[in-house]
Coordinates of N, CA and C in Angstrom, one line a residue:
M2 N -2.9 58.7 2.3 CA -1.7 58.5 2.9 C -0.9 57.1 2.7
T3 N 0.2 57.4 2.1 CA 1.3 56.6 1.8 C 1.6 55.4 3.0
E4 N 1.8 54.2 3.3 CA 2.6 53.7 4.3 C 3.8 53.4 4.2
H5 N 4.9 53.6 4.8 CA 6.1 53.6 4.4 C 6.5 51.9 5.3
T6 N 7.0 51.5 4.3 CA 7.5 49.9 4.9 C 8.9 49.9 5.2
P7 N 9.3 49.5 6.5 CA 10.2 49.9 7.2 C 11.6 49.2 6.6
N8 N 12.9 49.0 6.4 CA 13.7 48.8 6.1 C 14.5 47.8 7.1
L9 N 14.8 46.8 6.7 CA 15.5 45.5 7.5 C 16.8 45.7 7.8
V10 N 17.3 46.4 8.6 CA 19.2 46.4 9.0 C 19.4 44.9 9.6
I11 N 20.4 44.5 8.5 CA 20.8 43.1 9.0 C 22.3 43.3 9.4
S12 N 22.8 42.7 10.6 CA 23.9 42.7 11.6 C 25.2 42.0 10.7
S13 N 26.2 42.3 10.8 CA 27.1 42.0 10.2 C 27.5 40.4 10.6
L14 N 27.2 40.3 11.8 CA 27.3 39.1 12.5 C 26.4 37.7 12.2
S15 N 25.3 38.5 11.5 CA 25.3 37.1 10.1 C 25.7 36.5 9.3
G16 N 25.2 35.6 9.2 CA 25.9 34.4 7.9 C 25.8 32.8 8.1
P17 N 26.3 32.4 7.5 CA 26.4 30.7 7.5 C 27.5 30.7 8.6
V18 N 27.0 29.3 9.7 CA 28.0 28.9 10.5 C 27.9 27.3 10.7
T19 N 29.0 26.9 10.1 CA 29.4 25.2 10.5 C 29.9 24.6 11.8
R20 N 29.2 24.0 12.0 CA 30.1 23.1 13.1 C 29.7 21.7 13.6
D21 N 30.3 20.7 13.7 CA 30.2 19.4 13.6 C 29.6 19.0 12.8
D22 N 29.8 19.8 11.2 CA 29.2 19.0 9.7 C 27.9 19.3 9.9
V23 N 27.6 20.2 10.5 CA 26.0 21.1 10.5 C 26.5 22.5 10.1
T24 N 25.6 23.1 9.0 CA 25.2 24.3 8.5 C 24.3 25.0 8.9
V25 N 24.2 26.3 9.4 CA 22.8 26.8 9.7 C 23.0 28.2 9.2
E26 N 22.0 28.9 8.7 CA 22.3 30.2 8.6 C 21.8 31.5 9.5
V27 N 22.8 31.9 10.5 CA 22.5 32.5 11.4 C 22.0 34.3 11.2
N28 N 20.9 34.3 11.0 CA 20.0 35.9 10.9 C 19.9 36.6 12.4
I29 N 20.8 38.0 11.8 CA 20.7 38.8 13.2 C 20.1 40.5 12.5
Y30 N 18.9 40.7 12.8 CA 18.2 42.1 12.2 C 17.4 42.4 13.2
R31 N 17.2 43.8 13.0 CA 16.2 44.9 13.5 C 15.2 45.4 12.3
L32 N 14.0 46.5 12.4 CA 13.7 47.3 11.6 C 14.5 48.4 12.0
E33 N 14.4 49.1 11.2 CA 15.1 50.4 11.2 C 15.0 51.6 12.1
H34 N 13.6 51.3 12.8 CA 13.5 52.2 13.4 C 13.1 51.7 15.1
E35 N 13.7 50.4 14.9 CA 13.7 49.8 16.4 C 15.3 49.6 16.9
T36 N 15.1 49.4 17.9 CA 16.7 49.3 18.8 C 16.9 48.0 19.0
T37 N 15.7 47.0 19.3 CA 16.5 45.7 19.7 C 16.6 44.8 18.1
W38 N 17.4 43.8 18.6 CA 17.3 42.9 17.4 C 17.1 41.6 17.7
S39 N 16.8 40.7 16.6 CA 16.2 39.4 16.9 C 17.0 38.6 16.1
L40 N 16.8 37.2 16.4 CA 18.0 36.2 16.5 C 17.3 35.1 16.1
E41 N 17.6 34.7 14.4 CA 16.6 33.6 13.8 C 17.8 32.8 13.0
V42 N 17.7 31.5 13.4 CA 18.6 30.2 13.0 C 17.5 29.7 11.8
V43 N 18.3 29.3 10.7 CA 17.8 28.5 9.6 C 18.6 27.2 9.4
N44 N 18.2 26.3 9.5 CA 18.9 25.1 9.2 C 18.9 24.4 7.7
G45 N 19.2 23.4 7.4 CA 19.7 23.0 6.2 C 18.0 22.3 5.6
A46 N 17.2 22.4 6.0 CA 16.1 21.7 5.4 C 15.2 23.0 5.7
G47 N 15.5 24.2 5.8 CA 14.8 25.5 5.6 C 13.7 26.0 7.0
T48 N 13.9 25.0 7.9 CA 13.4 25.4 8.8 C 13.6 26.8 9.8
S49 N 13.2 27.8 10.5 CA 13.4 28.6 10.9 C 12.9 28.5 12.5
I50 N 14.0 29.0 13.4 CA 13.9 28.8 14.8 C 14.2 30.3 15.3
V51 N 12.9 31.1 15.9 CA 13.5 32.5 16.1 C 13.0 32.7 17.7
W52 N 13.9 33.0 18.1 CA 14.0 33.7 19.6 C 12.9 34.2 19.8
D53 N 11.9 34.0 21.0 CA 10.9 35.4 21.3 C 11.7 36.4 22.1
D54 N 12.9 36.3 22.5 CA 13.3 37.4 23.2 C 14.1 38.3 22.5
Q55 N 14.0 39.3 22.4 CA 14.6 40.6 21.6 C 16.2 40.7 22.3
F56 N 17.1 41.2 21.5 CA 18.5 41.8 22.4 C 18.8 43.1 22.0
P57 N 19.4 43.7 23.4 CA 19.6 45.0 23.0 C 21.0 45.4 22.0
S58 N 21.4 44.5 21.4 CA 22.5 44.6 20.6 C 22.5 43.3 19.4
D59 N 23.1 43.6 18.4 CA 23.5 42.6 17.6 C 24.2 41.7 18.3
K60 N 25.6 42.3 18.8 CA 26.6 41.2 19.5 C 25.9 40.3 20.6
D61 N 24.9 41.1 21.5 CA 24.2 40.0 22.5 C 23.4 39.1 22.1
A62 N 22.7 39.0 20.7 CA 22.0 38.3 20.1 C 23.1 37.2 19.4
H63 N 23.9 37.8 19.0 CA 25.2 36.8 18.4 C 25.8 35.8 19.6
Q64 N 26.0 36.6 20.9 CA 26.4 35.7 22.1 C 25.5 34.8 22.4
E65 N 24.2 35.0 22.6 CA 23.1 33.9 22.5 C 23.2 32.9 21.8
F66 N 23.3 33.2 21.0 CA 23.6 31.7 19.3 C 24.9 31.3 19.9
L67 N 25.9 32.2 20.2 CA 26.8 30.9 20.5 C 27.1 30.1 21.9
R68 N 26.4 30.7 22.9 CA 25.9 29.9 24.0 C 24.7 28.7 23.7
T69 N 24.1 29.3 23.1 CA 23.0 27.9 22.9 C 23.6 26.7 22.2
V70 N 24.6 26.9 20.8 CA 25.7 26.0 20.3 C 26.5 25.5 21.6
A71 N 26.9 26.0 22.2 CA 28.1 25.3 23.3 C 27.3 24.9 24.4
Q72 N 26.0 24.9 24.4 CA 25.1 23.9 25.4 C 24.7 22.6 24.7
E73 N 24.1 23.0 23.5 CA 23.2 21.9 22.8 C 23.9 21.5 21.7
E74 N 25.0 21.9 21.0 CA 25.6 21.9 19.9 C 24.7 22.1 18.7
C75 N 25.3 22.1 17.7 CA 24.9 22.7 16.2 C 23.6 21.8 15.8
G76 N 24.0 20.6 15.8 CA 22.9 19.5 15.9 C 21.8 19.4 16.4
H77 N 21.6 20.4 17.1 CA 20.4 20.7 17.8 C 19.1 21.4 16.8
F78 N 20.0 22.2 15.8 CA 18.9 23.0 14.8 C 18.9 22.0 13.7
S79 N 19.5 20.7 13.5 CA 19.4 20.1 12.6 C 17.7 19.4 12.2
I80 N 17.5 18.8 11.3 CA 16.0 18.1 11.4 C 16.4 16.9 10.6
T81 N 15.8 15.4 11.4 CA 15.8 14.6 10.9 C 14.6 14.1 10.2
E82 N 15.0 13.8 8.6 CA 14.5 13.6 7.8 C 13.5 12.0 7.8
T83 N 11.9 11.9 8.0 CA 12.0 10.6 8.0 C 11.2 10.1 6.7

């Protein structure tokens, strides 16, 4: 029996976002057979932050990202090198 690896559906709302001189990559995606979306933000150092919650739509995931940036600023996602 051959297992089928599900395809990843990437939202058109995914992409780089720059605020306050900080650029992050916003990834909003779901598996092709799933209905809920995941939200991931990758900072310039390559660190991935994935929300525990799933979202009913890609727009809901994007709105959560925008809410987080409004509350915490984009610098919240950066990492200070030591």
